[in-house]
Short mmCIF file of N, CA, C and O and ligand atoms in Angstrom, two decimals:
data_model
loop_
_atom_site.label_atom_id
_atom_site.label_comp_id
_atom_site.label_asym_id
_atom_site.label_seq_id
_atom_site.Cartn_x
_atom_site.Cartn_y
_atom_site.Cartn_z
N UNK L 1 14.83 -16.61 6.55
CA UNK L 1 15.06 -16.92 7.96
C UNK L 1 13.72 -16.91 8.71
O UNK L 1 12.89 -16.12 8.26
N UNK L 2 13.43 -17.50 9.57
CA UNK L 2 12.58 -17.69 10.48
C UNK L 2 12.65 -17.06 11.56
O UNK L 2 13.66 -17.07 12.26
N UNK L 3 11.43 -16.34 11.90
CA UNK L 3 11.80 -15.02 12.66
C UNK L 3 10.96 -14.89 13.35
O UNK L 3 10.99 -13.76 13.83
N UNK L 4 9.80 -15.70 13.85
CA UNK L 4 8.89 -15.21 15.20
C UNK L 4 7.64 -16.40 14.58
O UNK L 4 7.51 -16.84 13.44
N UNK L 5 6.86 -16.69 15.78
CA UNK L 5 5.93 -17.19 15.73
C UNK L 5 4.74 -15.92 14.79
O UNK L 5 4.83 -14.70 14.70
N UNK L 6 3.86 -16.73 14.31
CA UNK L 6 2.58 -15.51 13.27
C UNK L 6 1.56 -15.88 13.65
O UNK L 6 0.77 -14.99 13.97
N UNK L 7 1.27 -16.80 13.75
CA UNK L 7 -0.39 -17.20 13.96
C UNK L 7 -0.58 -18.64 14.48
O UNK L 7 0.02 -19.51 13.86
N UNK L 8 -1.31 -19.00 15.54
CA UNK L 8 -1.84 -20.35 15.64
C UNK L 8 -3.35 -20.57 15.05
O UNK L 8 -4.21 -19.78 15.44
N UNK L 9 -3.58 -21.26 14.43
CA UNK L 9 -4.92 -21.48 13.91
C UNK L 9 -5.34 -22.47 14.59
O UNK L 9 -4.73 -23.35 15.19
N UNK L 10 -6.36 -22.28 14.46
CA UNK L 10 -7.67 -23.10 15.25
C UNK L 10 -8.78 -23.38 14.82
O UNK L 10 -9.62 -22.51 14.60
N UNK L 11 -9.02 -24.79 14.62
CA UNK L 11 -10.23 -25.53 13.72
C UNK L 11 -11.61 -25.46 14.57
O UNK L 11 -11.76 -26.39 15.37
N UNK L 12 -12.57 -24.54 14.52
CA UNK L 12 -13.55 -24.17 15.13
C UNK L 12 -15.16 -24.48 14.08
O UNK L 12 -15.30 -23.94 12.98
N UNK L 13 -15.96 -25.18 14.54
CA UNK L 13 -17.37 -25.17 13.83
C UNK L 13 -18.01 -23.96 13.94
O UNK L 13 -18.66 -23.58 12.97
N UNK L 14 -17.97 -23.40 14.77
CA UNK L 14 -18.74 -22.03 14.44
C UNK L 14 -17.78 -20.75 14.52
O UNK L 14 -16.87 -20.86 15.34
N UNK L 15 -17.80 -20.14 14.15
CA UNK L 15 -16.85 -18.73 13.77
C UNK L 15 -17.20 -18.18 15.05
O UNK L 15 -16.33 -18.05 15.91
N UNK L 16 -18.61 -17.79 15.30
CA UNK L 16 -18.88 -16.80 16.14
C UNK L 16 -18.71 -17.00 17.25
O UNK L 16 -18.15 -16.29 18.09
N UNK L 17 -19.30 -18.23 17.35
CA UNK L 17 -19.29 -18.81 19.07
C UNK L 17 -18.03 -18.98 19.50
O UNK L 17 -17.79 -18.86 20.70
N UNK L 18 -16.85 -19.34 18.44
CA UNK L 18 -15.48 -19.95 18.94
C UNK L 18 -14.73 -17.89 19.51
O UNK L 18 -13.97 -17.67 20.45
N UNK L 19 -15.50 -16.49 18.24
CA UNK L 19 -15.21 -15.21 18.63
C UNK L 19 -15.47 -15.16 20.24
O UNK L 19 -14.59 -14.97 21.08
N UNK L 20 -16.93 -15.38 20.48
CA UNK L 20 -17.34 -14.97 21.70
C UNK L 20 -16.67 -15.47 22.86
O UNK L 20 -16.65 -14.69 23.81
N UNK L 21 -15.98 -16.84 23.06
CA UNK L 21 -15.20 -17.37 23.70
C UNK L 21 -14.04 -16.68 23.65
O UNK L 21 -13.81 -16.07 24.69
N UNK L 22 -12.94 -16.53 22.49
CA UNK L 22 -11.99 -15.48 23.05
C UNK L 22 -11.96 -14.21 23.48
O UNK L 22 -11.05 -13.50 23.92
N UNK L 23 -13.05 -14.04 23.28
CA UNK L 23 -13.34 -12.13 23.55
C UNK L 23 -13.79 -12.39 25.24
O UNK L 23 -13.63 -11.39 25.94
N UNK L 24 -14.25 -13.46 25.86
CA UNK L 24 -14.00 -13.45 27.48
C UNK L 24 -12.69 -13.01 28.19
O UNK L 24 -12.37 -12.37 29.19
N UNK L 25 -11.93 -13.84 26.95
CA UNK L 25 -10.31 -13.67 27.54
C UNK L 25 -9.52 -12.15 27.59
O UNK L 25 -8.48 -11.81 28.15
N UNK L 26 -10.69 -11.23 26.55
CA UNK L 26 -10.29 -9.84 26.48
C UNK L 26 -9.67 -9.64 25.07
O UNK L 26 -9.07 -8.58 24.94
N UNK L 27 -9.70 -10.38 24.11
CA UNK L 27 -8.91 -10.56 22.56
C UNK L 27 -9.94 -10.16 21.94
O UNK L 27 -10.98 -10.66 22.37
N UNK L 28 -10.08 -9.27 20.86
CA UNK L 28 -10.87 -8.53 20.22
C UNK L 28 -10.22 -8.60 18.63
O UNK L 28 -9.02 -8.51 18.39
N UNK L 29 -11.10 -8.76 17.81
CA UNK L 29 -11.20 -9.26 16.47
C UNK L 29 -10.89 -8.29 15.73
O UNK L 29 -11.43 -7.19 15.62
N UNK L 30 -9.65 -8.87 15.03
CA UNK L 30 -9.21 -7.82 13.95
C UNK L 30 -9.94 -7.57 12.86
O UNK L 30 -10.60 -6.58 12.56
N UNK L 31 -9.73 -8.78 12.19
CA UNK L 31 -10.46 -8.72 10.80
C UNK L 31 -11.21 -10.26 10.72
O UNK L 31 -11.02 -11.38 11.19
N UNK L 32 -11.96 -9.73 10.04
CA UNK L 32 -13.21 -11.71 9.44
C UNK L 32 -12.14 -11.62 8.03
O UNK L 32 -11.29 -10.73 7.97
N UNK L 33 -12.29 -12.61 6.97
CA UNK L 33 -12.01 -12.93 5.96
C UNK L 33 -12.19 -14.33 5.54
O UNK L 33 -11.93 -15.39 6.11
N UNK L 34 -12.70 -14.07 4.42
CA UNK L 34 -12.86 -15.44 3.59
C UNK L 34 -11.62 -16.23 2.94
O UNK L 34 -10.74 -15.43 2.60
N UNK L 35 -11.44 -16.97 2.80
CA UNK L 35 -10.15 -17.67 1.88
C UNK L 35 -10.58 -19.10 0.94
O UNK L 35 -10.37 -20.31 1.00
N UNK L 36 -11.37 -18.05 0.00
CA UNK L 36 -11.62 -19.58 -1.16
C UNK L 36 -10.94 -20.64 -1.43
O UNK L 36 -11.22 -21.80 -1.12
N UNK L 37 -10.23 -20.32 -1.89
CA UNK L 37 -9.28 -21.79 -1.66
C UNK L 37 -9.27 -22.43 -0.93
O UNK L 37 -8.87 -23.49 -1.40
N UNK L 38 -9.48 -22.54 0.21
CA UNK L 38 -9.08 -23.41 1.62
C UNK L 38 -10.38 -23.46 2.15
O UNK L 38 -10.63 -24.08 3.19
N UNK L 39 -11.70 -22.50 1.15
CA UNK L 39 -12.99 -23.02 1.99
C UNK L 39 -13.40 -22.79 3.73
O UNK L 39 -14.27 -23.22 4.48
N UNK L 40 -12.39 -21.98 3.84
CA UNK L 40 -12.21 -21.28 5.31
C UNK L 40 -12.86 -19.66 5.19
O UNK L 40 -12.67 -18.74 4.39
N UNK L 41 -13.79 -19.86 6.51
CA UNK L 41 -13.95 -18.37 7.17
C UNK L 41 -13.09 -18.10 8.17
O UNK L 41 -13.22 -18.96 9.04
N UNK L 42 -12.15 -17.20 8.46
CA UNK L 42 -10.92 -16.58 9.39
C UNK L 42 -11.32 -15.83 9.94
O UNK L 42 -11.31 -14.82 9.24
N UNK L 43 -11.79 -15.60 11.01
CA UNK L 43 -10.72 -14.56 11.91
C UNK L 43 -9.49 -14.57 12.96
O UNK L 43 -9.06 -15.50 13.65
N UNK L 44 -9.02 -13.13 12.84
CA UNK L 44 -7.87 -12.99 13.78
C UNK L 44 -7.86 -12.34 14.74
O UNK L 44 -8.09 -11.15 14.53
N UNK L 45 -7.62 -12.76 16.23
CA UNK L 45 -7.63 -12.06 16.85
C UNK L 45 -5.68 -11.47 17.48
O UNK L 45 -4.71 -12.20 17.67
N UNK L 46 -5.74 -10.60 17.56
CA UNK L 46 -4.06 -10.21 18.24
C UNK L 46 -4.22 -10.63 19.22
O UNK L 46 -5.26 -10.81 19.84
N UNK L 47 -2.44 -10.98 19.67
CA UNK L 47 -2.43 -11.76 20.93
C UNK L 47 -1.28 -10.58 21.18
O UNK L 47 -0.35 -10.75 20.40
N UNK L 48 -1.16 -9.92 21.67
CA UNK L 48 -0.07 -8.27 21.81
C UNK L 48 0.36 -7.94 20.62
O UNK L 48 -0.61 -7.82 19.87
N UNK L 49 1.42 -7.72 20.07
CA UNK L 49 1.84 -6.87 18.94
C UNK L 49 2.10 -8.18 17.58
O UNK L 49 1.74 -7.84 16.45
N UNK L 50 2.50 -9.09 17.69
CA UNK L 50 3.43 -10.16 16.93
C UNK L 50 2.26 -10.80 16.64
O UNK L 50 1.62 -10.50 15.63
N UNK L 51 1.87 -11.68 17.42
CA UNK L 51 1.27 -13.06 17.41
C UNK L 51 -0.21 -12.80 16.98
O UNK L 51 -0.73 -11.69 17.13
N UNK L 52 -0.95 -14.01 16.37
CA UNK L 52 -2.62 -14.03 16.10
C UNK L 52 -2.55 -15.29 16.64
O UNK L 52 -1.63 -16.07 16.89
N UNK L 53 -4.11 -15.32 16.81
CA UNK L 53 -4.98 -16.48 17.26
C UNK L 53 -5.86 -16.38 15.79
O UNK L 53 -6.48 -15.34 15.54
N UNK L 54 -5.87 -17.26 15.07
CA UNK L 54 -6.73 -17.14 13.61
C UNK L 54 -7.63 -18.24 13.88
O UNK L 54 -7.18 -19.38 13.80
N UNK L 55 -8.80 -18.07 14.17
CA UNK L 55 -10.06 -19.11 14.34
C UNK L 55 -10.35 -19.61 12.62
O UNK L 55 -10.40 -18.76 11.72
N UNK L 56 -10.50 -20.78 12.41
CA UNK L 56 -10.62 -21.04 10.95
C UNK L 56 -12.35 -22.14 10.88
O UNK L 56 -12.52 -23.26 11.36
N UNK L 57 -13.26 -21.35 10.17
CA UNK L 57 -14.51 -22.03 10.58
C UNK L 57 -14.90 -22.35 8.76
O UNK L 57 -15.15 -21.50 7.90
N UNK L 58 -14.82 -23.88 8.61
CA UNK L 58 -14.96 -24.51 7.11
C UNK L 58 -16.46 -23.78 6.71
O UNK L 58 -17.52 -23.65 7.33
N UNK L 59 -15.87 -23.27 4.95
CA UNK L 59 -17.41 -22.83 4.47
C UNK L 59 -17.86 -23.81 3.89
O UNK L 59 -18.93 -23.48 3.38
N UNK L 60 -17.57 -25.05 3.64
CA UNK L 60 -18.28 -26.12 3.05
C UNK L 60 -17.79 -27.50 3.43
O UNK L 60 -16.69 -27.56 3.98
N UNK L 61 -18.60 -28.85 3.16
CA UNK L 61 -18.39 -29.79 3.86
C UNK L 61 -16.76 -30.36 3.41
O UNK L 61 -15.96 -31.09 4.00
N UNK L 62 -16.71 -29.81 2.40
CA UNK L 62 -15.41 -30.75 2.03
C UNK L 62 -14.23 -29.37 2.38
O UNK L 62 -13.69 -28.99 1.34
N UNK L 63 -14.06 -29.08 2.86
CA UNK L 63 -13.24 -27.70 3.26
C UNK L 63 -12.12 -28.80 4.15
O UNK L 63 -12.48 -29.67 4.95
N UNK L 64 -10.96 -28.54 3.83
CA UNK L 64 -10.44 -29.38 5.03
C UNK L 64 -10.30 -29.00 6.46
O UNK L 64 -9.96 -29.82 7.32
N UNK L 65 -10.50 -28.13 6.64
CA UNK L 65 -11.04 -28.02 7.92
C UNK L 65 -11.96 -28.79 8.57
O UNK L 65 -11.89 -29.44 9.62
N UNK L 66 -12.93 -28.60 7.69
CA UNK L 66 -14.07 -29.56 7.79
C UNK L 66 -13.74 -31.22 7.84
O UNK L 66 -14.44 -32.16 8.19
N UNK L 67 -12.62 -31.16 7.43
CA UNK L 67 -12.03 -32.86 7.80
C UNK L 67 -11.63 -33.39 8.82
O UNK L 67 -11.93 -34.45 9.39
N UNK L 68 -10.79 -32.41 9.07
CA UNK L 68 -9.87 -32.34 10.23
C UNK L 68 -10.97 -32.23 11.87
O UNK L 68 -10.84 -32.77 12.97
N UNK L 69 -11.92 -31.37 11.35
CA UNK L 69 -12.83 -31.46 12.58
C UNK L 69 -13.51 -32.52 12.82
O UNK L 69 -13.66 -32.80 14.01
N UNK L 70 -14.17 -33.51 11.68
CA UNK L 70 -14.35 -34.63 11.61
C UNK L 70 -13.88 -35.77 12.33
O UNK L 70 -14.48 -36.67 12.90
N UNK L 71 -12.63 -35.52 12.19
CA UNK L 71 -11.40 -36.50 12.23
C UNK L 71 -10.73 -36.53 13.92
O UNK L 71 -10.31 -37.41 14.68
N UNK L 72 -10.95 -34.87 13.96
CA UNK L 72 -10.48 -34.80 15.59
C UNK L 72 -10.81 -34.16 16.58
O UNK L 72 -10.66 -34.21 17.80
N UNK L 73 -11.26 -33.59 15.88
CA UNK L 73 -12.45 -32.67 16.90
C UNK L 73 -11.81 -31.14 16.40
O UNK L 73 -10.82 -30.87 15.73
N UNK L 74 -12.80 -30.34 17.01
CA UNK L 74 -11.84 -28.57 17.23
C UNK L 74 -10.78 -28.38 17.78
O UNK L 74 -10.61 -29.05 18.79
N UNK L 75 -9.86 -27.61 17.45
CA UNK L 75 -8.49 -27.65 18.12
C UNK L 75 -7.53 -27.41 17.16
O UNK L 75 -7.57 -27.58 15.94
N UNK L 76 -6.23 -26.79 18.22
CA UNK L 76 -5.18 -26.69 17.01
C UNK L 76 -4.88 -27.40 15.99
O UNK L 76 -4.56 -28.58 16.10
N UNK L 77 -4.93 -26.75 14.80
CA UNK L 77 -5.39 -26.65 13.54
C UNK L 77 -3.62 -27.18 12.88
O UNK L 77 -3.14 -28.21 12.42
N UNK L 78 -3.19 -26.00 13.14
CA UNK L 78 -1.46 -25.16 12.80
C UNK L 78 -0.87 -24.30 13.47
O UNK L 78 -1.47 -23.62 14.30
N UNK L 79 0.55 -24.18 13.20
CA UNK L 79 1.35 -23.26 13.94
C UNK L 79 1.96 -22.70 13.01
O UNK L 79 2.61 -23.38 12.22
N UNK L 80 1.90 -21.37 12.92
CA UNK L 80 2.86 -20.82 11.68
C UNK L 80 3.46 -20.04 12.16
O UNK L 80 3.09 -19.25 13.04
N UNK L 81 4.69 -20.15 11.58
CA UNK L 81 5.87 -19.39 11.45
C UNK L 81 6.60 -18.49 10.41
O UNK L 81 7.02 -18.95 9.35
N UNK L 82 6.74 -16.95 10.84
CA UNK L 82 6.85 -15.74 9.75
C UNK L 82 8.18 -16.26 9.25
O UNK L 82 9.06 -16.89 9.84
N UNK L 83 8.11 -15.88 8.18
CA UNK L 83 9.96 -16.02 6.98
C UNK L 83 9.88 -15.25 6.78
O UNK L 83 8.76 -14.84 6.49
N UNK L 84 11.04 -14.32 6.74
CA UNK L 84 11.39 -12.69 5.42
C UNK L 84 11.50 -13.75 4.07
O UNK L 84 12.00 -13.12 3.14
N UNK L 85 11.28 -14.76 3.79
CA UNK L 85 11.81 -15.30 2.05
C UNK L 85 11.04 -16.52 2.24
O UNK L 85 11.39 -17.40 3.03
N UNK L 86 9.92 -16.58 1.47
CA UNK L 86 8.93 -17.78 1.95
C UNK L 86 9.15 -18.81 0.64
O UNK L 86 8.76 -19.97 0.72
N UNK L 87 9.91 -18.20 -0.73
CA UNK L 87 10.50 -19.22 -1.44
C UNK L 87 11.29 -19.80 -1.03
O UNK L 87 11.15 -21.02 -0.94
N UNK L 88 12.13 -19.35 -0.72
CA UNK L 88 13.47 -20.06 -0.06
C UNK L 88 13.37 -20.71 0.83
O UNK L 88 14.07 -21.73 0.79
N UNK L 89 12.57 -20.54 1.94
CA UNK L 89 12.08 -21.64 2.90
C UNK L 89 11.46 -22.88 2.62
O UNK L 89 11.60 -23.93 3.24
N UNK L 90 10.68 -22.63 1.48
CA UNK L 90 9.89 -23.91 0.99
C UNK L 90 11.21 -24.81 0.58
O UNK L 90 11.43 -25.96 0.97
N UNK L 91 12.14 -23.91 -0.42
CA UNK L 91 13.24 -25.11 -0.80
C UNK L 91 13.89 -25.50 -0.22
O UNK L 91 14.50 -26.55 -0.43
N UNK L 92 14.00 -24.56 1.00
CA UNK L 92 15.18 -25.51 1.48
C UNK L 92 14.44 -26.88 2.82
O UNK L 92 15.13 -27.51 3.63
N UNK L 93 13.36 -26.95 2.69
CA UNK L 93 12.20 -27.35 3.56
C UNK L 93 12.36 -28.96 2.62
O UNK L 93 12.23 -30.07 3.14
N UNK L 94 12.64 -28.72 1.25
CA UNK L 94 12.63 -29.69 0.19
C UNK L 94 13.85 -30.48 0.73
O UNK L 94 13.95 -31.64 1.14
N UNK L 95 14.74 -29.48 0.58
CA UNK L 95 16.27 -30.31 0.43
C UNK L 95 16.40 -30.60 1.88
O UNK L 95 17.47 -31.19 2.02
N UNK L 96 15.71 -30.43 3.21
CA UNK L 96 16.09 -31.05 4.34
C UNK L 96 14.86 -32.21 4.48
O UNK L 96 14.66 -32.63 5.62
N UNK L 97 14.26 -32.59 3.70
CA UNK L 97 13.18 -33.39 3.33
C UNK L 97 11.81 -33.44 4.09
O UNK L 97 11.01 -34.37 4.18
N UNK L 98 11.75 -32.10 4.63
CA UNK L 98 10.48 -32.02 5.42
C UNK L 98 9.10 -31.61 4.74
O UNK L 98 8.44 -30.59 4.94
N UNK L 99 8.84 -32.58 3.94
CA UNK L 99 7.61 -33.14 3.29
C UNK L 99 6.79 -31.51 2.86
O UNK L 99 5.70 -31.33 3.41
N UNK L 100 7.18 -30.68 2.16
CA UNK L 100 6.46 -29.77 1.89
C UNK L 100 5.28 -29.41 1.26
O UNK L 100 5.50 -28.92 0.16
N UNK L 101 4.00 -29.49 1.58
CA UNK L 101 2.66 -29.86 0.71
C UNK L 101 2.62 -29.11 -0.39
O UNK L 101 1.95 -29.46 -1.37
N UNK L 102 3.73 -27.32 -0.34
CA UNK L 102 3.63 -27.04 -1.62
C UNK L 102 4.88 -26.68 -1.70
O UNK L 102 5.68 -26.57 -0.77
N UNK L 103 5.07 -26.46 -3.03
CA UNK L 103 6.90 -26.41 -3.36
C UNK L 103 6.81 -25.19 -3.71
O UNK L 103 7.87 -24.56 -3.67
N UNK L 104 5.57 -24.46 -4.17
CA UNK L 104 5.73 -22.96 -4.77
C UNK L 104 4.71 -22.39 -3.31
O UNK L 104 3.87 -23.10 -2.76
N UNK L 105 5.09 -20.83 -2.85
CA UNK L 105 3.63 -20.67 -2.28
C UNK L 105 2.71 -20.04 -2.78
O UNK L 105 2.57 -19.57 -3.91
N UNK L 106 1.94 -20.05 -1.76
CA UNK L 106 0.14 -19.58 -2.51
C UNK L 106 -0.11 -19.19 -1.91
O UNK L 106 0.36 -19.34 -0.78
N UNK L 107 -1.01 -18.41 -2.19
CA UNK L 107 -1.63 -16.71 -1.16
C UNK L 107 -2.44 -17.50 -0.36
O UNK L 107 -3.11 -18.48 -0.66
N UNK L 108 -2.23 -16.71 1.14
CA UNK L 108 -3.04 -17.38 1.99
C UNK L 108 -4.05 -16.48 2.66
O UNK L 108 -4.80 -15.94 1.85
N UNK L 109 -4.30 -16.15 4.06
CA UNK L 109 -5.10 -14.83 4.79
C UNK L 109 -4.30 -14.14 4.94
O UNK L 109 -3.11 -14.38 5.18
N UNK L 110 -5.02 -12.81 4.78
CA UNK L 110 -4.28 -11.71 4.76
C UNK L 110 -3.05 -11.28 3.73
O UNK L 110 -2.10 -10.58 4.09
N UNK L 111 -3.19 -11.68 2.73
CA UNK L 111 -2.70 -11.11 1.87
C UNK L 111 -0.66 -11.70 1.94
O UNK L 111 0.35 -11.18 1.47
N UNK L 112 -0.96 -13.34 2.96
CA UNK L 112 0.28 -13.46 2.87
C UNK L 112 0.57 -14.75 1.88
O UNK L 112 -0.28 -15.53 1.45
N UNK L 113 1.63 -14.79 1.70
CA UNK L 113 2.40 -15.96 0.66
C UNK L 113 2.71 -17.07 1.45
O UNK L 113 3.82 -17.03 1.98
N UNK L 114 1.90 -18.21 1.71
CA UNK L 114 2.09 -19.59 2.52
C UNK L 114 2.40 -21.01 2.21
O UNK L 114 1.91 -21.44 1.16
N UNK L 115 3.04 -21.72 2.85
CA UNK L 115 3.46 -23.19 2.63
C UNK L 115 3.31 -23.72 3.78
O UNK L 115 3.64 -23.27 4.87
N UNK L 116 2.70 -24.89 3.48
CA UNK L 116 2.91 -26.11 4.81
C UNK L 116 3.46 -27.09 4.66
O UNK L 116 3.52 -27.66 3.57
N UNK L 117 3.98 -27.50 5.68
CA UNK L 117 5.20 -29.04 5.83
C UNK L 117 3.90 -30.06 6.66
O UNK L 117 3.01 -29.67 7.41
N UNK L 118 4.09 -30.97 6.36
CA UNK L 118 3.28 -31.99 6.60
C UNK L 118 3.70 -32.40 7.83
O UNK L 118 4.86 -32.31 8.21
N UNK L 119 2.40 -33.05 8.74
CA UNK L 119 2.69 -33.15 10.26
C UNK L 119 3.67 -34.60 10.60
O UNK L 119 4.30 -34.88 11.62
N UNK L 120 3.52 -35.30 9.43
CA UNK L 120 4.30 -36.40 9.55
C UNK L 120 6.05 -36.41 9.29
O UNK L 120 6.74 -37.43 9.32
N UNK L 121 6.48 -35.24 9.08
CA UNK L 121 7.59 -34.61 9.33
C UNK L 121 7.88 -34.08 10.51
O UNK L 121 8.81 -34.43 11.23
N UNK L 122 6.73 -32.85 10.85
CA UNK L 122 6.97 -32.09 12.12
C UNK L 122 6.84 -32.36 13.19
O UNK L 122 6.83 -31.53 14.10
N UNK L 123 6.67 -34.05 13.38
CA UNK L 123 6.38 -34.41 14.81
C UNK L 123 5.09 -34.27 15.60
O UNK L 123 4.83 -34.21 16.81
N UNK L 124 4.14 -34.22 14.09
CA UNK L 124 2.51 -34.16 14.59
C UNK L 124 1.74 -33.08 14.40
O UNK L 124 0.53 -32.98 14.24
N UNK L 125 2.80 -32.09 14.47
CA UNK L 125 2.38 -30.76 13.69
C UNK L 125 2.05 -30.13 12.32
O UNK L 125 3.01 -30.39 11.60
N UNK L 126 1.20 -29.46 11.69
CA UNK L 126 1.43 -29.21 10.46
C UNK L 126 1.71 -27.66 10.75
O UNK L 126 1.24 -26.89 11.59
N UNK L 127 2.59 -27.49 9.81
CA UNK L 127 3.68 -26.69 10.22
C UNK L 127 2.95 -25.12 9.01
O UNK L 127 2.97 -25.74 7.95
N UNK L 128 2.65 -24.31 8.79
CA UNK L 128 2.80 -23.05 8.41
C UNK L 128 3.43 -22.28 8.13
O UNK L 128 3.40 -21.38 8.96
N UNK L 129 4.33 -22.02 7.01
CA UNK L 129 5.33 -20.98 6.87
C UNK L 129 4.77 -19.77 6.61
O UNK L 129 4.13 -20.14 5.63
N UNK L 130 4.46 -18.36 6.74
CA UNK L 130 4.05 -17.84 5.99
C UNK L 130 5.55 -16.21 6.35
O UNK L 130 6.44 -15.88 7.12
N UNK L 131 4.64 -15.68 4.80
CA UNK L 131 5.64 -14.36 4.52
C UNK L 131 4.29 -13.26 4.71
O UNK L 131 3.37 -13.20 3.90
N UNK L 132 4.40 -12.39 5.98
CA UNK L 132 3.11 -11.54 5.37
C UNK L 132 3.80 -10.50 4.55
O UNK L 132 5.02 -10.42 4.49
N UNK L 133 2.93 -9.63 3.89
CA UNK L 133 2.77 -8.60 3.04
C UNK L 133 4.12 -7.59 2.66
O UNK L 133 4.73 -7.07 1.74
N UNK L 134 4.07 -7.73 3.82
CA UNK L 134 5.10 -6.27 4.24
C UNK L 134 6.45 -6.69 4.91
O UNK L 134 7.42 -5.94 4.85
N UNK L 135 6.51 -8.27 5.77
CA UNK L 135 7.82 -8.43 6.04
C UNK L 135 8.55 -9.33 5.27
O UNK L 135 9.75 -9.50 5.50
ZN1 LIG K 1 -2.50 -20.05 9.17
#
C-alpha cells in the first residue's frame, strides 16, 4: 500500500551550492551519500518528520542525472512514494500497465528497496516507489 509521500528529488549540478540554498530556508542536512549505481551524490534534507528533499548531484558525465540536466535543466528530478511491500507494488504497477523501469527492486539511498514507473505513464512524472529499511 502506498502510504505517504518520501522524498522529492532534485537534479542539482552542484551538491553544495544547491545545500547552501536550502539551508537559507532553515533545512539542515541529514546525511551526504553516494549511490554507485545511479552515479549520484545525495543529500537529504528533512522537511518535518515524513518527507525529504534529496538533492541528487551526477558523479560522472553519463550519470543520468547528468542527462536529465542536460536535457532540462535543474529541477524536479522525481517524486517518491513510501510502500510497506515494494515487490508487490512493482507488480501490480505491471498488471495496471504503468511502464515499470524495473520489475524487481534495487537498492537505492539509504538503504531503501526502489522502483520507478516511467514519466510517460505518470503524466510527466517519473514516479519513485520506494520501501525504506524499516517500514
Ligand atoms: Zn529518490
Amino acid at each position: 500500500m502506498i502510504q505517504k509521500v518520501s522524498h522529492i528529488g532534485i537534479a542539482v549540478k552542484n551538491l553544495q551550492d544547491a545545500i547552501a540554498v536550502y539551508q537559507k530556508l532553515g533545512l539542515e542536512v541529514e546525511g551526504i551519500e553516494t549511490v554507485e549505481s545511479q552515479k549520484v551524490r545525495v543529500a537529504f534534507l528533512p522537511v518535518g518528520k515524513e518527507v525529504r528533499i534529496e538533492l541528487l548531484e551526477p558523479t560522472s558525465e553519463d550519470s543520468p542525472i547528468a542527462k536529465f540536466i542536460e536535457k532540462k535543466g535543474q529541477g524536479i528530478h522525481h517524486i517518491a512514494l513510501a510502500t510497506d511491500n515494494i515487490e508487490n507494488e512493482l507488480k501490480l504497477a505491471e498488471e495496471q500497465e504503468l511502464s515499470p523501469l524495473d520489475k524487481v527492486p534495487r537498492q537505492g539511498a539509504h538503504h531503501a528497496s526502489i522502483g520507478f514507473l516511467h514519466p510517460r505513464a505518470m503524466k510527466g512524472v517519473l514516479l519513485e516507489l520506494c520501501q525504506e529499511k524499516d517500514g
